[in-house]
CSV table of C-alpha atoms and ligand atoms in Angstrom, one decimal:
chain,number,residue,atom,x,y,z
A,1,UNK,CA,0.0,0.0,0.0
A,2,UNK,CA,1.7,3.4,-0.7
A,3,UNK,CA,1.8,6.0,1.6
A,4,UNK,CA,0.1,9.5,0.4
A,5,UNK,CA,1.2,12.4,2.1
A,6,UNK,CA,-1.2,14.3,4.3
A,7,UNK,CA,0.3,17.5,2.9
A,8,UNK,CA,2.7,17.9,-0.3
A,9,UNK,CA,5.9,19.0,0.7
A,10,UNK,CA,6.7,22.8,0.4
A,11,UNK,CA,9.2,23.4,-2.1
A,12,UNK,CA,12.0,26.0,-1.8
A,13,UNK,CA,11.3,28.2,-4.4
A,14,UNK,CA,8.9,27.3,-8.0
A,15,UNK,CA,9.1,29.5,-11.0
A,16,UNK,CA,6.0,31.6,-11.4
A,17,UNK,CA,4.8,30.7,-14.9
A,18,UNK,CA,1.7,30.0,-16.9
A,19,UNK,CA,-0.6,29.9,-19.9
A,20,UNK,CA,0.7,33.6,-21.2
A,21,UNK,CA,4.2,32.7,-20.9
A,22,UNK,CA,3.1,28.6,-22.6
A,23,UNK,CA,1.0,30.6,-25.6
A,24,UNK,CA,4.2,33.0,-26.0
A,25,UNK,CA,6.8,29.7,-26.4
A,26,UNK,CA,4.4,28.6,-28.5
A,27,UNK,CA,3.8,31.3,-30.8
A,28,UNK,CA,7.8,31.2,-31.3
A,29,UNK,CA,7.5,28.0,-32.6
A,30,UNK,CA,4.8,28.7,-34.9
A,31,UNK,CA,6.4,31.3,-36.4
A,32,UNK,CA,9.2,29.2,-37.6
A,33,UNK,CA,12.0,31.0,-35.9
A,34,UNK,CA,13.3,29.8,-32.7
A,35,UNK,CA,16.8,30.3,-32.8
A,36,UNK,CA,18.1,33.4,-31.7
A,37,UNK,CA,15.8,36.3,-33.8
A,38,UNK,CA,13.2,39.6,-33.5
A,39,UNK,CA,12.2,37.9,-30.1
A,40,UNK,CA,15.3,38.3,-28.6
A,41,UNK,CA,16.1,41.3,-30.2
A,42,UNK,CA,12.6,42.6,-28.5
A,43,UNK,CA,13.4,41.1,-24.9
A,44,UNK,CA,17.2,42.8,-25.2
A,45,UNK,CA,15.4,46.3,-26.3
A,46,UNK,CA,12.8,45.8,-23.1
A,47,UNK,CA,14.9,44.3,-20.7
A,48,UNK,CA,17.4,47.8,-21.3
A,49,UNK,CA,14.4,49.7,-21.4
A,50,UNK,CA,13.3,48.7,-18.2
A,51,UNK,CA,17.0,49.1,-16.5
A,52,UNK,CA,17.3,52.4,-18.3
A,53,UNK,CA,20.8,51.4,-20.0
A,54,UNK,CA,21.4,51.9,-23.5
A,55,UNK,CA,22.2,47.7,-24.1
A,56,UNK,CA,21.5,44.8,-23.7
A,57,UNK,CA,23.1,41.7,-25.7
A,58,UNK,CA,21.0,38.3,-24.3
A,59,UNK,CA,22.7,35.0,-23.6
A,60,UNK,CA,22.1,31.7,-22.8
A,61,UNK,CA,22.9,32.0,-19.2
A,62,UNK,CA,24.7,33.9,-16.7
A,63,UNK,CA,27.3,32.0,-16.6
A,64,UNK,CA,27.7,32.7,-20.4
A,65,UNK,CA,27.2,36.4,-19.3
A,66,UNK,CA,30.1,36.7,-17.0
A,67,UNK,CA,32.9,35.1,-19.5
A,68,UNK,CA,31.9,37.6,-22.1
A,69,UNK,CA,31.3,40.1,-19.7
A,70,UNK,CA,35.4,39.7,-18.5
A,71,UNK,CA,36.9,39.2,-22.1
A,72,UNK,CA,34.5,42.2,-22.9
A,73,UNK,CA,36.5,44.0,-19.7
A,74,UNK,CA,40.1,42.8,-21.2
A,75,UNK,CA,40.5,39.9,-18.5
A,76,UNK,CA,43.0,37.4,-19.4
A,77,UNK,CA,45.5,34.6,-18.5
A,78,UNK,CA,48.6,36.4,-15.7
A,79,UNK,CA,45.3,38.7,-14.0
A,80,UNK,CA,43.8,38.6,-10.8
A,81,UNK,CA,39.8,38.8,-10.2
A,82,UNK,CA,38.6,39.6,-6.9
A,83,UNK,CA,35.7,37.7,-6.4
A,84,UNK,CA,33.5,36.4,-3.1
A,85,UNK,CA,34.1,33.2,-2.4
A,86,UNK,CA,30.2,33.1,-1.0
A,87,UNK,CA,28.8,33.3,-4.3
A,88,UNK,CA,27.5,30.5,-6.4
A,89,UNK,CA,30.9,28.6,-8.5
A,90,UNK,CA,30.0,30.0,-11.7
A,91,UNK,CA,31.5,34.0,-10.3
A,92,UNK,CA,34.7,32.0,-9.7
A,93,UNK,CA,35.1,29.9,-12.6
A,94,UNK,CA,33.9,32.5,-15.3
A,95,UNK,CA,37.3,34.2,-14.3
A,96,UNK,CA,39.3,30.5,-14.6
A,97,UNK,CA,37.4,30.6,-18.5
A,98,UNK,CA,39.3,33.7,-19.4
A,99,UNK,CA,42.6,32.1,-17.8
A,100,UNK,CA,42.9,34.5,-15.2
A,101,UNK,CA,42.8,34.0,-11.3
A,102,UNK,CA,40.2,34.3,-9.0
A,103,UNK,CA,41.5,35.9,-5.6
A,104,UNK,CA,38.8,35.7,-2.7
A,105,UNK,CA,37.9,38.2,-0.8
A,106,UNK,CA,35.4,38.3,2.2
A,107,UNK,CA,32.0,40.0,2.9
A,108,UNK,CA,29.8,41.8,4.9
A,109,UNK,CA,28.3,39.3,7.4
A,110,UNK,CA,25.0,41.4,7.0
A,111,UNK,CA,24.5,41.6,3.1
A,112,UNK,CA,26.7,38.8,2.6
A,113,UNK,CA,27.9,41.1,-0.3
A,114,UNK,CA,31.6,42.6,-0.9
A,115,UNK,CA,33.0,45.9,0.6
A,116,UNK,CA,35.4,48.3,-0.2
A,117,UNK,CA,37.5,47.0,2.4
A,118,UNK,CA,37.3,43.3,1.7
A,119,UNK,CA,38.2,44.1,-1.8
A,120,UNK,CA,41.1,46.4,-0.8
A,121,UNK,CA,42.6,43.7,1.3
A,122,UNK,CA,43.1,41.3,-1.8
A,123,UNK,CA,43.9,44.2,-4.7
A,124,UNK,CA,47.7,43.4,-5.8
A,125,UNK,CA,49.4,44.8,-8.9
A,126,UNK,CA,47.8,42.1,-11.2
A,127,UNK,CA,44.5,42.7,-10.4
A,128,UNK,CA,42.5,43.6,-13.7
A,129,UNK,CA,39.1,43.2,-12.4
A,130,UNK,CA,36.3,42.9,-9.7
A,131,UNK,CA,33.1,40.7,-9.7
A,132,UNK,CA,30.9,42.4,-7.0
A,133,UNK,CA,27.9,39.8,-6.3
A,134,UNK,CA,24.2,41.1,-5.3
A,135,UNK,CA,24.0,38.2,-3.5
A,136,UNK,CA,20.8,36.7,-3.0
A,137,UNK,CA,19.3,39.8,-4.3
A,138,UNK,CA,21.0,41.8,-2.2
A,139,UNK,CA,22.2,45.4,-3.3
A,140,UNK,CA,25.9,44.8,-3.4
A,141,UNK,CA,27.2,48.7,-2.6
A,142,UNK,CA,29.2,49.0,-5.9
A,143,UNK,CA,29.6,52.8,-5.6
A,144,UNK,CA,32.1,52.5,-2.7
A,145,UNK,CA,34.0,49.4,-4.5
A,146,UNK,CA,34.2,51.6,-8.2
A,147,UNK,CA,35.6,54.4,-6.3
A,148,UNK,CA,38.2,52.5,-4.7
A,149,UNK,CA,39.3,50.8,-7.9
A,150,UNK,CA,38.3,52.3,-10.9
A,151,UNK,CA,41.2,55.4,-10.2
A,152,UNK,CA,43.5,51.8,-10.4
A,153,UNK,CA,42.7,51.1,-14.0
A,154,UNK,CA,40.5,48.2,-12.6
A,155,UNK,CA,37.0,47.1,-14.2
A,156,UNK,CA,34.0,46.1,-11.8
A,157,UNK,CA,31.7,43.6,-13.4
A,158,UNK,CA,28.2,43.5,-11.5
A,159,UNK,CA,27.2,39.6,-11.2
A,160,UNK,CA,23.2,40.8,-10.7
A,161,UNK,CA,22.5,36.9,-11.6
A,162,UNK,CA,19.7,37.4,-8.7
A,163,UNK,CA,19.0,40.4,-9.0
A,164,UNK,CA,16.4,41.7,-11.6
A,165,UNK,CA,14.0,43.8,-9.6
A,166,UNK,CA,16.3,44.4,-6.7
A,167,UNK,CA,17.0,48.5,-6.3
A,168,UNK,CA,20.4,50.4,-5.9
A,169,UNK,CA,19.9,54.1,-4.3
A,170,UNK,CA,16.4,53.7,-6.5
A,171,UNK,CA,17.8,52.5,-9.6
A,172,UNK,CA,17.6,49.1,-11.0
A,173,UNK,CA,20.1,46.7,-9.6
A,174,UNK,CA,23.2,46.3,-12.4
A,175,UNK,CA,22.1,49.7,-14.4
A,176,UNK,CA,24.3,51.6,-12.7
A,177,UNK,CA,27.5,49.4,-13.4
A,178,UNK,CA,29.8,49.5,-16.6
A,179,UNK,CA,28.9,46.0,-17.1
A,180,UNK,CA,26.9,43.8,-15.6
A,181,UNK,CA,25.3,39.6,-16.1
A,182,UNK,CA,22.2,38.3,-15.1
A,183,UNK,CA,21.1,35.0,-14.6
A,184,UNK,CA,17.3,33.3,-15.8
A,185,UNK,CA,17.5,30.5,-14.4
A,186,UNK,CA,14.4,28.7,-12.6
A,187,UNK,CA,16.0,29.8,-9.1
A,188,UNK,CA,15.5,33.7,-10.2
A,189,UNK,CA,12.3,35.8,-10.0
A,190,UNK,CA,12.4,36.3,-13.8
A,191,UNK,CA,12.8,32.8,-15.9
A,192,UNK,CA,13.6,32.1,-19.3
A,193,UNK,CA,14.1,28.4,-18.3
A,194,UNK,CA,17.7,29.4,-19.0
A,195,UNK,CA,19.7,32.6,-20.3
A,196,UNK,CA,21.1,35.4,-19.4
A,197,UNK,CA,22.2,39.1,-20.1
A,198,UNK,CA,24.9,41.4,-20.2
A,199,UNK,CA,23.9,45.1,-19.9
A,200,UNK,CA,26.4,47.6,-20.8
A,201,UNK,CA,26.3,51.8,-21.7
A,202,UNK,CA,28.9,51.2,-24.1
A,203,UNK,CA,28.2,50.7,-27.9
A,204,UNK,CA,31.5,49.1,-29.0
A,205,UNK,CA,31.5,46.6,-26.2
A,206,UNK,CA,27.8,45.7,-26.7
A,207,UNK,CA,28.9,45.1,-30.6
A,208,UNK,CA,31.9,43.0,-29.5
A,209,UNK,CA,29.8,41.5,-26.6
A,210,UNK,CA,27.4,40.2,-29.8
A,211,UNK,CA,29.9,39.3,-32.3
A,212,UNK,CA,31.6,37.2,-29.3
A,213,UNK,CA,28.1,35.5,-28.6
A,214,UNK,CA,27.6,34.2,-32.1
A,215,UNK,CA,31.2,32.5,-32.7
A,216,UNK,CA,32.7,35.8,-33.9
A,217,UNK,CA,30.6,36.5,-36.9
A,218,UNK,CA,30.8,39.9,-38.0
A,219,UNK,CA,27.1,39.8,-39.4
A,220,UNK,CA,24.6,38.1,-37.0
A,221,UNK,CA,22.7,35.5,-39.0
A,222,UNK,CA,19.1,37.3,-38.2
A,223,UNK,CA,21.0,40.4,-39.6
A,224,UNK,CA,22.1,38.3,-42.8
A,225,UNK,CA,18.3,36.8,-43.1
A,226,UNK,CA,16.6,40.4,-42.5
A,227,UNK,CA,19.2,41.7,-45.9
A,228,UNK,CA,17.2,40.5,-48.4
A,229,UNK,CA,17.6,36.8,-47.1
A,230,UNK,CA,21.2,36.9,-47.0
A,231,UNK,CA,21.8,37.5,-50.3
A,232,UNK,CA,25.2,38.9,-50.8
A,233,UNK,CA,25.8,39.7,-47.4
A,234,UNK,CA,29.2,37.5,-46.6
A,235,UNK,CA,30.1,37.8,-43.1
A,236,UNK,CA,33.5,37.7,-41.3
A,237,UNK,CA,34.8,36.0,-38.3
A,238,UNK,CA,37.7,38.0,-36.7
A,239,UNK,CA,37.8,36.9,-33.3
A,240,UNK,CA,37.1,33.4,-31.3
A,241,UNK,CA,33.8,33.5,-30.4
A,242,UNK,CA,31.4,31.1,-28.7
A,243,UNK,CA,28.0,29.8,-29.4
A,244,UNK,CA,26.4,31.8,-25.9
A,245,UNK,CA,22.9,32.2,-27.9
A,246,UNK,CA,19.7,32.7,-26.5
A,247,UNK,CA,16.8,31.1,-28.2
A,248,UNK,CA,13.9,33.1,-29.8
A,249,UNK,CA,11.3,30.8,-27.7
A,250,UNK,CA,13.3,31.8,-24.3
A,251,UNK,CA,13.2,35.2,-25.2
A,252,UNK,CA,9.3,34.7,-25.8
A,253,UNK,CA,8.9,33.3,-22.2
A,254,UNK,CA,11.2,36.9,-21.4
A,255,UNK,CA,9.3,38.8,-22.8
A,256,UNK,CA,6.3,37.9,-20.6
A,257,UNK,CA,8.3,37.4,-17.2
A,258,UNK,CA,10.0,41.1,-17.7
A,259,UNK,CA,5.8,42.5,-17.5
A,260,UNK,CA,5.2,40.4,-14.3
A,261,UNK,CA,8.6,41.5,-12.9
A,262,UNK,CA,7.0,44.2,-10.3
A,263,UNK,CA,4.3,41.9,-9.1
A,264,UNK,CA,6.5,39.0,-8.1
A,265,UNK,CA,9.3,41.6,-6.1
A,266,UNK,CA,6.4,42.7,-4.6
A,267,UNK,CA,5.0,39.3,-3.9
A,268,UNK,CA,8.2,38.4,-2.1
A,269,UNK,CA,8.9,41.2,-0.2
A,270,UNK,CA,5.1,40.8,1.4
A,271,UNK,CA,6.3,37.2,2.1
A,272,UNK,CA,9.3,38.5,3.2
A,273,UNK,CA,7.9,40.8,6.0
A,274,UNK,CA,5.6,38.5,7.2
A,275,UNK,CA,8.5,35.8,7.6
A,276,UNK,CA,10.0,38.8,9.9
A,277,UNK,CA,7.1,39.1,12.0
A,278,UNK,CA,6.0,35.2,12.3
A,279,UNK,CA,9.7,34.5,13.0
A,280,UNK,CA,10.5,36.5,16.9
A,281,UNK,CA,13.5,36.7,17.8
A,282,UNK,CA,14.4,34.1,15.0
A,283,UNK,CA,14.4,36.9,12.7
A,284,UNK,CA,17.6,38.7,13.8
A,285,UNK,CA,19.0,36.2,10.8
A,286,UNK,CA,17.2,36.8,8.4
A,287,UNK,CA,18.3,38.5,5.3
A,288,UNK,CA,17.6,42.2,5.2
A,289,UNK,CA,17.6,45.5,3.0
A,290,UNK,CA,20.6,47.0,3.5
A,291,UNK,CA,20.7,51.2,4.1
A,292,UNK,CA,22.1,51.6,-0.1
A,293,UNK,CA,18.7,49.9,-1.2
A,294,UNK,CA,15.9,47.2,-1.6
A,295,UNK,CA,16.4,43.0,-2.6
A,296,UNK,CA,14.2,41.3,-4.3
A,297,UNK,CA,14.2,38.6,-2.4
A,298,UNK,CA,15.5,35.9,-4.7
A,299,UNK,CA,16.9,33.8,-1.5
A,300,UNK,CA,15.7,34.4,2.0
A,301,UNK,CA,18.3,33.0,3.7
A,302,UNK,CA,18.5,32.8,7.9
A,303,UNK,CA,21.3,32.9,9.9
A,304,UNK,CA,20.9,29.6,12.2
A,305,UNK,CA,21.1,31.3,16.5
A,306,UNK,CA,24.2,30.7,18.6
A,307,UNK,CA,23.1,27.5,20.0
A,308,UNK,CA,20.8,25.8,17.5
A,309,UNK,CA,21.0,22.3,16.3
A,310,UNK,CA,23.9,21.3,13.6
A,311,UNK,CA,22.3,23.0,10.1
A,312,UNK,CA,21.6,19.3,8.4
A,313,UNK,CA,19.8,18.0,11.3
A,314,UNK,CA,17.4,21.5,10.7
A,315,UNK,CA,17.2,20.7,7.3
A,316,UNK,CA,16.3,17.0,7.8
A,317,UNK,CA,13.8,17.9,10.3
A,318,UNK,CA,12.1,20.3,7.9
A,319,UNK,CA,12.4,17.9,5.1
A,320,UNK,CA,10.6,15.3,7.4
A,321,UNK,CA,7.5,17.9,8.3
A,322,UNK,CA,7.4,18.4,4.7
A,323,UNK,CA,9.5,21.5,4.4
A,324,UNK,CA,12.2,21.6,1.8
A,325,UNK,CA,14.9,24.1,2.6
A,326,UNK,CA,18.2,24.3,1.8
A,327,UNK,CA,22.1,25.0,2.9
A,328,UNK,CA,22.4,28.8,2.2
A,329,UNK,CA,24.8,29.8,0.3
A,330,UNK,CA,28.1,28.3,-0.9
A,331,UNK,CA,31.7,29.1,-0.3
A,332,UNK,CA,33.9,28.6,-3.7
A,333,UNK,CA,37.1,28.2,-1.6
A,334,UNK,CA,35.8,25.0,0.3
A,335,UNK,CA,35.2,23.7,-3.3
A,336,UNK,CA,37.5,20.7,-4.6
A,337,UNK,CA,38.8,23.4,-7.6
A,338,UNK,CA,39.7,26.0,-5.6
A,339,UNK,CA,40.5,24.6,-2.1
A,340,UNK,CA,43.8,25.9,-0.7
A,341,UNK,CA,43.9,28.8,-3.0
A,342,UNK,CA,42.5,31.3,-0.4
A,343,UNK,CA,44.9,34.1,0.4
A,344,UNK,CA,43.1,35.8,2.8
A,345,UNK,CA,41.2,34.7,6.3
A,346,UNK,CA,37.4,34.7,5.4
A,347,UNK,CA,35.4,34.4,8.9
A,348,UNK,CA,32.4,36.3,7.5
A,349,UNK,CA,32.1,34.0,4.5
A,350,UNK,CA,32.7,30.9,6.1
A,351,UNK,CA,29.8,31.2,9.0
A,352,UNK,CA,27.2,32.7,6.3
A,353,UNK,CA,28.3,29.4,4.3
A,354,UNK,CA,28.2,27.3,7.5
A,355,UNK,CA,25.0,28.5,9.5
A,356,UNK,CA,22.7,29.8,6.9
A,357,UNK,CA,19.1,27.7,5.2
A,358,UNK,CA,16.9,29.3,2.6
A,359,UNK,CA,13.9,29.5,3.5
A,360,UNK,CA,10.9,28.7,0.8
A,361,UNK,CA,9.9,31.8,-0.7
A,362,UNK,CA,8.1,31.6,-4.5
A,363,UNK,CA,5.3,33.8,-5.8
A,364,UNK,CA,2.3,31.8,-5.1
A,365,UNK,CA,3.8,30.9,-1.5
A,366,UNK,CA,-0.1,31.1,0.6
A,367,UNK,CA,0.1,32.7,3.6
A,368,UNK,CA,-0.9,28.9,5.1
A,369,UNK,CA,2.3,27.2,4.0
A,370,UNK,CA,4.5,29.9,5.7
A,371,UNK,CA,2.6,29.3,9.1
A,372,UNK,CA,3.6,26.0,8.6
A,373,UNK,CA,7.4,26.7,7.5
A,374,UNK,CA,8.3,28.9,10.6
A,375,UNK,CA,6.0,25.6,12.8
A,376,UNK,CA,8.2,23.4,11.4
A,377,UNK,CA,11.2,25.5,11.9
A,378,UNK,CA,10.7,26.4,16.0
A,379,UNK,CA,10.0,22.8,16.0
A,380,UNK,CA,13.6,22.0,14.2
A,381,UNK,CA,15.7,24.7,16.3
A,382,UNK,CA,13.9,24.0,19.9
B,1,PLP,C1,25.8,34.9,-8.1
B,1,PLP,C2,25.6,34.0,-9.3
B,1,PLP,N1,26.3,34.1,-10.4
B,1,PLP,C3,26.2,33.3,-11.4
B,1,PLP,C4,25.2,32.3,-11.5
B,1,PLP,C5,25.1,31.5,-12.7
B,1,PLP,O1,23.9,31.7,-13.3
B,1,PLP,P1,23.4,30.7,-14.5
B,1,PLP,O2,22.9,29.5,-13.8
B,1,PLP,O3,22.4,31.5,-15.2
B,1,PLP,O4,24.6,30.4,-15.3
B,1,PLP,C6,24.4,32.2,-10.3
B,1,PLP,C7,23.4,31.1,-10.3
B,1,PLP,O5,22.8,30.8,-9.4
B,1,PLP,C8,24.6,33.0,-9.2
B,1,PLP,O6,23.8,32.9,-8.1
């Protein structure tokens, strides 16, 4: 006899998608095109509209978006990257792509973000670039870390994977940056399934950025279609590029994501605030707006008390009251490719790593289901 559940297990986060975004995918197909095409070209035109920067060249993920973003910022083997080891291991290993290093430096144990002052403690003389992280959603404060850097000759790249609809001082998270990536993945408010973006203010980058997406071809092969079907148009292929496409029936899904983009960071912060006030004195670890500006959200992670149960016995007692958290977030350094190549003590990073869960937090989260996330959680902690 099989056992049914009472009560289906919460997940940690599930995409907010339906029959719009399903009739938009399937319009792309219909129409015969679904490599990259006028979809994408539409989601990169909205997508900068809505940031308010002048481009925005769409990928297939942010992962993709970072390693052009660097060779786009003149990264390359013999420089250093300072990066936060608490990041997911794509920041790292988009600066091992480009054959530079990635030097770790620590964060702010409230934002879980980099600082001017963590950065400064790992700038040497081959630095070449920054990745500042909003992590989680989090407004990384990237003011304080271009001002201490940029007089050096040294380019930050924003990693604002999580963070489409976060703010910065009141502008859009990554608009204010030279050049910034962002991730679609599933796990972020805004899904394409996968993909990704690079937004930039410069027109010669954003060309490059292109060319470098589509192997190096001088003449995008939309462009070469839209020239009287590609007659006579020869292109060129002066540099090695990659295949980092989007596809016309992501960019479709985009399109429609980008128009609920407001309702879901509103959606979470709601959840978010009542999370604060059903949590007590729990809540002192949760994940908070920092003074520079607003999250979004994407993780709602908690800080585990001084004195609380080992974090996997938390998570298996939420798994077993049908509560699916998860280990916060993770610490490159500790990882198999980069273990032993910290320079620099990281305490902040390595209790964030060590004592923090992700709470379930998704769009159509009911108000019931949290009640039952912070039971289950008292419960777990004691
Ligand atoms: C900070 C950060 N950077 C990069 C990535 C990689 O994004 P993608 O999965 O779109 O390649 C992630 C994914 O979670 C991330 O959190």
């Amino acid at each position: 006899m099989s056992v049914i559940p009472a009560t289906p297990t919460i997940p940690v986060m599930l995409p907010w998608l339906g029959e719009e975004e399903a009739e938009a995918a399937a319009a792309a197909v219909r129409s015969g095109w679904v490599a990259q095409g006028p979809r994408v070209a539409e989601f990169e035109r909205a997508f900068a509209d809505h940031l308010g920067v002048e481009h925005a060249v769409a990928v297939s993920s942010c992962t993709t978006a970072l390693h052009l973003a660097l060779i786009g910022a003149g990264v390359g083997p013999g420089d250093e990257v300072v990066v936060p080891s608490l990041s997911f291991i794509a920041t790292a290993n988009a600066v091992t792509y480009v054959g530079a290093v990635p030097v770790f430096a620590d964060v702010d144990p409230a934002t879980g973000n980099l600082t001017a002052d963590t950065v400064a403690a790992a700038l040497t003389g081959r630095t070449k670039g920054v990745i500042a992280v909003d992590q989680g959603g989090v407004p990384v404060d990237l003011d304080a870390i271009r001002a201490l850097v940029e007089p050096r000759g040294i380019t930050v790249v924003e990693d604002a994977a999580c963070g489409a609809g976060s703010l910065y001082r009141g502008r859009p998270v990554g608009s204010t940056a030279r050049i910034a990536a962002y991730s679609f993945h599933p796990r972020k408010l805004l899904t394409t399934g996968e993909g990704g973006m690079v937004t930039c203010q410069d027109g010669d980058l954003a060309a490059r950025l292109r060319r470098l997406r589509e192997h190096g071809m001088s003449v995008s092969a939309a462009d070469r279609h839209a020239a009287a079907g590609g007659a006579g148009v020869v292109e060129t292929y002066d540099e090695i590029g990659f295949n980092h496409r989007m596809t016309d029936i992501q960019a479709a899904v985009g399109l429609v994501q980008l128009r609920k983009l407001p309702a879901m960071v509103a959606r979470r912060r709601e959840l978010a605030a009542r999370y604060r006030e059903l949590l007590g004195p729990l809540a002192d670890g949760l994940v908070a707006d920092p003074a520079h500006g607003t999250g979004n959200f994407q993780a709602c992670w908690l800080l585990l008390p001084d004195g609380a149960p080992d974090r996997t016995e938390v998570l298996t007692a939420l798994a077993a009251a049908g509560v699916s958290a998860r280990r916060g977030i993770m610490a490159a350094h500790l990882e198999a490719p980069y273990k032993g190549t910290a320079r620099l003590p990281l305490p902040a990073t390595e209790l964030i790593t060590r004592r923090s869960l992700i709470l379930p937090l998704y769009h159509s989260l009911t108000e019931d289901q949290q009640d039952r996330v912070v039971a289950a959680l008292r419960e777990a902690i004691g």
